[in-house]
PDB file of C-alpha atoms in Angstrom:
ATOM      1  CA  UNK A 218       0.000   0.000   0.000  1.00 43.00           C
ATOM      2  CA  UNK A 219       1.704   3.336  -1.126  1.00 47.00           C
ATOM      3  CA  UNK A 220       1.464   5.986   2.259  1.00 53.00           C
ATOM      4  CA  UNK A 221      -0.505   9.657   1.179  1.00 51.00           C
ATOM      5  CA  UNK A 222       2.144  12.370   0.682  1.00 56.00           C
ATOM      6  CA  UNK A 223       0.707  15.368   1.968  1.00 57.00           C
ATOM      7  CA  UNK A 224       4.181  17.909   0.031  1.00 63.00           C
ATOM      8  CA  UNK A 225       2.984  16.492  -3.208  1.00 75.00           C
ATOM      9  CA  UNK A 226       0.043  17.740  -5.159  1.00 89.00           C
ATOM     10  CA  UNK A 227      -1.823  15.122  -7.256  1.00 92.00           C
ATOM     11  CA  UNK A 228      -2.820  18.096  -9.909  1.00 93.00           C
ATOM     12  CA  UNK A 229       0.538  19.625 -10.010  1.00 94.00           C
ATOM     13  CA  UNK A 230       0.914  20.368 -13.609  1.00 93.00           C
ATOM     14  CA  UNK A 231      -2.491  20.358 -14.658  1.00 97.00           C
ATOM     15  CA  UNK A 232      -4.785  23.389 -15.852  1.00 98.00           C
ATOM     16  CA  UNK A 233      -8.495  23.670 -14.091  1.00 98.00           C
ATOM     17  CA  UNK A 234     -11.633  26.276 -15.102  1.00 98.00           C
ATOM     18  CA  UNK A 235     -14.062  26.734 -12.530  1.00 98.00           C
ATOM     19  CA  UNK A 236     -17.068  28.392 -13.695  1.00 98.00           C
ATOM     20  CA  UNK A 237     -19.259  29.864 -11.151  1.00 97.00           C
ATOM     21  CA  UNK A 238     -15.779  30.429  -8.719  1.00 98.00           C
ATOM     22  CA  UNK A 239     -17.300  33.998  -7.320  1.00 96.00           C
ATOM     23  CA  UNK A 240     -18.624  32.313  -4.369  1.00 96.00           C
ATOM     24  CA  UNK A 241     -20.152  28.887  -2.512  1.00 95.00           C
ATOM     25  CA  UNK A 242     -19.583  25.652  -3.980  1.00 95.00           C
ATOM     26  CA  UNK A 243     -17.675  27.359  -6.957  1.00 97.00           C
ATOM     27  CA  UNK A 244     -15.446  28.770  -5.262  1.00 98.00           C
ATOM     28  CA  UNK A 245     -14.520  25.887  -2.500  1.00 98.00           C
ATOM     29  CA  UNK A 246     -13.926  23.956  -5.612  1.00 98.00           C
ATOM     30  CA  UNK A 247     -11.601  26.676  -6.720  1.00 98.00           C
ATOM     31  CA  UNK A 248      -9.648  26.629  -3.715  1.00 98.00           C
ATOM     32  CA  UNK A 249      -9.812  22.886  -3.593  1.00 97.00           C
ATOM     33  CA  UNK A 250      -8.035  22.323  -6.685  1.00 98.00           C
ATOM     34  CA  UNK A 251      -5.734  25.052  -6.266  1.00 98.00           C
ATOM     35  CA  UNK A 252      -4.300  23.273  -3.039  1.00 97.00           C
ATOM     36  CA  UNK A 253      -4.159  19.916  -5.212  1.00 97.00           C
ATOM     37  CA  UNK A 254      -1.283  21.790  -7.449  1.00 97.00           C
ATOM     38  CA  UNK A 255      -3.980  22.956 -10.510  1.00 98.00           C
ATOM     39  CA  UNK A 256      -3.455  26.290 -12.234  1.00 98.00           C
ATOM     40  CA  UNK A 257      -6.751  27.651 -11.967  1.00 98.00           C
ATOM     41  CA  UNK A 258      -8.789  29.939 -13.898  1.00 98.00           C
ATOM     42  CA  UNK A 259     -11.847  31.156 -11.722  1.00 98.00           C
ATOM     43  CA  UNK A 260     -14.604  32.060 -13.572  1.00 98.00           C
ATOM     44  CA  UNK A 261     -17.564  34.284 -12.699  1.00 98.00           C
ATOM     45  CA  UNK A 262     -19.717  36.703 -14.150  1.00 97.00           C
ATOM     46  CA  UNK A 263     -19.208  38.795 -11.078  1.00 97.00           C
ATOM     47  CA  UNK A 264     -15.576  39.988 -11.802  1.00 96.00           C
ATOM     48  CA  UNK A 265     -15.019  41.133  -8.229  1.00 97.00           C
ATOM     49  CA  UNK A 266     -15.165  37.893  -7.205  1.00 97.00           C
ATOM     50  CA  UNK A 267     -13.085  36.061  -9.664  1.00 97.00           C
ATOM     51  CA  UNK A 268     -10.221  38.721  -8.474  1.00 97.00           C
ATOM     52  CA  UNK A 269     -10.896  38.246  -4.668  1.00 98.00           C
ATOM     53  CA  UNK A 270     -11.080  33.919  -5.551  1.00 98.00           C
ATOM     54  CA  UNK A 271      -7.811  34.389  -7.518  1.00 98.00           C
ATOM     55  CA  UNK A 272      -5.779  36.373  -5.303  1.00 98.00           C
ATOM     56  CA  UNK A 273      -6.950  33.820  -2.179  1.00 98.00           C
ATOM     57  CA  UNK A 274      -5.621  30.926  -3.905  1.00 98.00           C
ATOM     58  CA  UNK A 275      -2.540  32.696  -4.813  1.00 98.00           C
ATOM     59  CA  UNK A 276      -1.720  33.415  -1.422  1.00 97.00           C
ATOM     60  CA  UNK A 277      -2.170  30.655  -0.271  1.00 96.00           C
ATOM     61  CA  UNK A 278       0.846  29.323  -2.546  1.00 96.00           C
ATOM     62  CA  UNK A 279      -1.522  28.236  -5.686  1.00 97.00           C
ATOM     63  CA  UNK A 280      -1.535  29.846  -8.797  1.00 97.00           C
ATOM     64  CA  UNK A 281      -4.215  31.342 -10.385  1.00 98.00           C
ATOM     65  CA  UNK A 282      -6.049  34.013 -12.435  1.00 98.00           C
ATOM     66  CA  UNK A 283      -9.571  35.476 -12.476  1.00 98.00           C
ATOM     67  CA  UNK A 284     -11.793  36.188 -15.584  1.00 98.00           C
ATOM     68  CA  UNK A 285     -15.237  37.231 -16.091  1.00 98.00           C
ATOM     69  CA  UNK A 286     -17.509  35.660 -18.198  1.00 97.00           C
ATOM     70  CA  UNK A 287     -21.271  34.817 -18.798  1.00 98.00           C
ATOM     71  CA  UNK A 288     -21.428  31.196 -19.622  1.00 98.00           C
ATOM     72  CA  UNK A 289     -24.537  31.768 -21.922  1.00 97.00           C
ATOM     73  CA  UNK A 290     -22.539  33.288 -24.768  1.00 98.00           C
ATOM     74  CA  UNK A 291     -20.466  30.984 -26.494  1.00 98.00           C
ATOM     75  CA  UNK A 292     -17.821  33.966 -27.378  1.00 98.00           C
ATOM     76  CA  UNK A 293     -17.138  34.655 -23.871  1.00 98.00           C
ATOM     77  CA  UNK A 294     -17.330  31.113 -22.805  1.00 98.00           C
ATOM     78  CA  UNK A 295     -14.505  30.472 -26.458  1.00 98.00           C
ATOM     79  CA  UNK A 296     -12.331  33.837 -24.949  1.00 98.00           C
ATOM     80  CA  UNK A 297     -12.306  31.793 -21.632  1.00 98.00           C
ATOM     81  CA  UNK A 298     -10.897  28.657 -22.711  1.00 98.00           C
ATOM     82  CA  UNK A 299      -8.583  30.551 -24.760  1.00 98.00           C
ATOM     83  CA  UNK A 300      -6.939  32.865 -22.481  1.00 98.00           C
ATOM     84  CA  UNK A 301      -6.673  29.767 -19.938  1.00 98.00           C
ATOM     85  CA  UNK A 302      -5.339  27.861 -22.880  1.00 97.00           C
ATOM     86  CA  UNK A 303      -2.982  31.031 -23.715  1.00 97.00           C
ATOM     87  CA  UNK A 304      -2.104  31.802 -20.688  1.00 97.00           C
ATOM     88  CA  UNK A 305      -1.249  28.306 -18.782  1.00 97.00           C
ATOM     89  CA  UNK A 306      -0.694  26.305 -22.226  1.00 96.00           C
ATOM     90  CA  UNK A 307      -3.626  23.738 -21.579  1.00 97.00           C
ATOM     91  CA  UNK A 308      -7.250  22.897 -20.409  1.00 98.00           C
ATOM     92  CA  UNK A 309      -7.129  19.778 -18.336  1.00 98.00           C
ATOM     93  CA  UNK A 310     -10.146  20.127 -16.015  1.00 98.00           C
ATOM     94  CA  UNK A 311     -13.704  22.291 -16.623  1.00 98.00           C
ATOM     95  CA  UNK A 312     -15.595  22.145 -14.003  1.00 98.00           C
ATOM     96  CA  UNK A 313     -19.165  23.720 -15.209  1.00 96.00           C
ATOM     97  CA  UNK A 314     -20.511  25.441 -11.628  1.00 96.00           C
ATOM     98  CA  UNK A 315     -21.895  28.639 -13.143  1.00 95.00           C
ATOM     99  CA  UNK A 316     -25.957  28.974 -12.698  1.00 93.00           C
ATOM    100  CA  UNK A 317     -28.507  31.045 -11.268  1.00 93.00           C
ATOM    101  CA  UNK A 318     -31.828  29.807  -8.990  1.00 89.00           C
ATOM    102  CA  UNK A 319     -34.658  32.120  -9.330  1.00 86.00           C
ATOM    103  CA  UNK A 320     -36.668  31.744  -6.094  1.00 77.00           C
ATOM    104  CA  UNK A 321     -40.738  32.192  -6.157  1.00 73.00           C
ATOM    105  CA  UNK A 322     -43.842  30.362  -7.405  1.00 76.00           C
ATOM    106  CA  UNK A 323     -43.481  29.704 -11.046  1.00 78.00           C
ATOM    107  CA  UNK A 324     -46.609  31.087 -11.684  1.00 82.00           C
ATOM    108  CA  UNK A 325     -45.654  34.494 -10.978  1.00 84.00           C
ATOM    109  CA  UNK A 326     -41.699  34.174 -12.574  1.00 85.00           C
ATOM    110  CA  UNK A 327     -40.860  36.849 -15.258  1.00 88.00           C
ATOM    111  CA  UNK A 328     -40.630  35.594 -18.445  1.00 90.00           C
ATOM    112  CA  UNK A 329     -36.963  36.686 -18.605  1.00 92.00           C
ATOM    113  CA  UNK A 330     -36.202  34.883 -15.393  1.00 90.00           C
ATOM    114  CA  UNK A 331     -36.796  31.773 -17.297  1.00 90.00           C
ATOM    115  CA  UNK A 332     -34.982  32.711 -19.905  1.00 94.00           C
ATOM    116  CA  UNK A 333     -31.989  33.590 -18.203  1.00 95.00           C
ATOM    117  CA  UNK A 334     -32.096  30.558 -15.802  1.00 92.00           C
ATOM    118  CA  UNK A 335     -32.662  27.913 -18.960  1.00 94.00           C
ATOM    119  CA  UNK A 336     -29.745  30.015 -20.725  1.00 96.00           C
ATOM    120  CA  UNK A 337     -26.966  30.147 -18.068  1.00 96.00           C
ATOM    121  CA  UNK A 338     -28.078  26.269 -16.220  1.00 93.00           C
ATOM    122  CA  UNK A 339     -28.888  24.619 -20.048  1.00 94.00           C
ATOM    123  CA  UNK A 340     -27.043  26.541 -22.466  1.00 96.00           C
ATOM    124  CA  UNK A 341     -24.034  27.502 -20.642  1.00 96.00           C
ATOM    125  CA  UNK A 342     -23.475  24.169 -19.099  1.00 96.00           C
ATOM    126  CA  UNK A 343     -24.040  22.760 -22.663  1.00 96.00           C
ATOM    127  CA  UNK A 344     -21.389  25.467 -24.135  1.00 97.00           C
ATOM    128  CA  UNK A 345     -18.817  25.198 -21.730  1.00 97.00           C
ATOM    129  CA  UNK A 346     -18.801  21.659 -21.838  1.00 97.00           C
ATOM    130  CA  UNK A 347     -18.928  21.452 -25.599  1.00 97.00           C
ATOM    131  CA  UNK A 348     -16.033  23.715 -25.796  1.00 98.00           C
ATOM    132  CA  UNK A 349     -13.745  22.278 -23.235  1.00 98.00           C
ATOM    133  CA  UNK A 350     -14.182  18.868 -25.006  1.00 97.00           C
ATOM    134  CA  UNK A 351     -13.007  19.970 -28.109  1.00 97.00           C
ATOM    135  CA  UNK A 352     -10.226  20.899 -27.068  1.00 97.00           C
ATOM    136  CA  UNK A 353      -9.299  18.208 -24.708  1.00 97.00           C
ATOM    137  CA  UNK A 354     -10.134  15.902 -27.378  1.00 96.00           C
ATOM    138  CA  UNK A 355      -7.135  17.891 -29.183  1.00 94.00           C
ATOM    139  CA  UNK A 356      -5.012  17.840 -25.901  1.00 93.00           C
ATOM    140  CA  UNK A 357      -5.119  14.144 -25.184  1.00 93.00           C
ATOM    141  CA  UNK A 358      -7.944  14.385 -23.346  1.00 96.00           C
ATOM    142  CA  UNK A 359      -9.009  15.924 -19.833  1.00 97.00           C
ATOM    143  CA  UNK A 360     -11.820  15.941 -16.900  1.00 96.00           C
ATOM    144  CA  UNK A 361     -15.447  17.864 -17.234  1.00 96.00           C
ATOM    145  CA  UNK A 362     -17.830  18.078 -14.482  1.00 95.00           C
ATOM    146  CA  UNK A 363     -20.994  19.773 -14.787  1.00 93.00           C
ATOM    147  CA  UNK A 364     -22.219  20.459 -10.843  1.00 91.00           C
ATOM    148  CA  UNK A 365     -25.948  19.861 -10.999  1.00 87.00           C
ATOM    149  CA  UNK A 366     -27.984  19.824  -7.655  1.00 85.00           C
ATOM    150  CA  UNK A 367     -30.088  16.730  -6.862  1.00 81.00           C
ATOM    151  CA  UNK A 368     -33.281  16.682  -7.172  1.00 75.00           C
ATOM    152  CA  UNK A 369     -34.484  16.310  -3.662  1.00 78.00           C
ATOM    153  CA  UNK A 370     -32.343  18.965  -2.407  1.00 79.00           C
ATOM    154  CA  UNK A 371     -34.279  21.114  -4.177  1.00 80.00           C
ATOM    155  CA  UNK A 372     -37.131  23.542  -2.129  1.00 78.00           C
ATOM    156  CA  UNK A 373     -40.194  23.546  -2.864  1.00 75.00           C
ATOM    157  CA  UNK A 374     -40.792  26.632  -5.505  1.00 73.00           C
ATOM    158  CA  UNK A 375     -38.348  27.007  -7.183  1.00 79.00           C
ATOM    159  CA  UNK A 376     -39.583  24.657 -10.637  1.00 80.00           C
ATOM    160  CA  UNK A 377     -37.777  26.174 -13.145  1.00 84.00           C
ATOM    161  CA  UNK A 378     -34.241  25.775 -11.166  1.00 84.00           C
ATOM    162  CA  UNK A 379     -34.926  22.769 -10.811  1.00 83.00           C
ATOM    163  CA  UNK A 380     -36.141  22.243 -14.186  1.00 83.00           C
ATOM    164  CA  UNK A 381     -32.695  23.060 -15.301  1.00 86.00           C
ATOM    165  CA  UNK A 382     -30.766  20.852 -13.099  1.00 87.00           C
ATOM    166  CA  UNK A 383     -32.510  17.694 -14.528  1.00 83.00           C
ATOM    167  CA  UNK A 384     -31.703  19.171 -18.054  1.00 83.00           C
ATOM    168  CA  UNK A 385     -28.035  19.729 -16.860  1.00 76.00           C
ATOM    169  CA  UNK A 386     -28.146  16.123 -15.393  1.00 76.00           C
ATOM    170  CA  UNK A 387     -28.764  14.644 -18.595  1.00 77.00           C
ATOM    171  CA  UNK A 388     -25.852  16.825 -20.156  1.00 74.00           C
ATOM    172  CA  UNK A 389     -23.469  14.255 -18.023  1.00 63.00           C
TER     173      UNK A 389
END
């Protein structure tokens, strides 16, 4: 049996995106793979965020860049992969976190509440993940993971998040 090492890092070397890093989940995952040894590129449309995420993982001896980008437009979700790819000479890992969670009774949700949740949860997943394969299919391959939330964690009201999550789900 080979003993853990705790001074190496199993993702030294390797290139991460984390989409939907501003914050939560997103960004623990950020963190998480920047104290495995992954160069990481938070993402976030917030660009605040991706700064503060960036900076915190840098000083904490990981390296690491922020970017801003909404996940529904496939030109800022292509200007992503490229400056990761530009800037760290690879995309091994996308991990696909972005979305947004409108909260109220769908009978009263704005039209462009839907709209916006199916485009950032359906069609950014969708994009990002399209995109990243491409070019890990190029690479040699790599990881994606598209963060949905389970069904049954899901509170009552809130149809069309959840909607979207079983659509991202079946992205996988």
């Amino acid at each position: 049996m080979t003993e853990a090492r705790p001074d190496l890092k199993p993702l030294a070397g390797r290139v991460a995106i984390v989409t939907g890093a501003g914050c939560g989940v997103g960004e623990a995952i950020a963190h998480g793979l920047g104290a495995a040894g992954a160069r990481v590129c938070a993402a976030d449309l917030n660009p605040d965020r991706t700064e503060r995420v960036a900076e915190a993982i840098l000083t904490a001896g990981g390296e690491a860049f922020g970017w801003q980008a909404d996940v529904s437009s496939k030109f800022q979700v292509a200007g992503l992969i490229e400056t990761t790819r530009d800037r760290y000479g690879r995309l091994d890992v996308l991990v696909q976190h972005a979305h947004v969670s409108p909260r109220g009774d769908a009978l009263k949700l704005d039209e462009w509440d839907l709209r916006r949740t199916v485009e950032v949860n359906v069609v950014g997943a969708f994009l990002c993940a399209q995109l990243a394969a491409r070019v890990m299919a190029d690479e040699g391959g790599g990881l994606i993971a598209l963060i949905v939330e389970p069904p049954e964690s899901i509170a009552l009201g809130a149809a069309v998040y959840a909607t979207t999550q079983a659509a991202g789900g079946g992205l996988a």
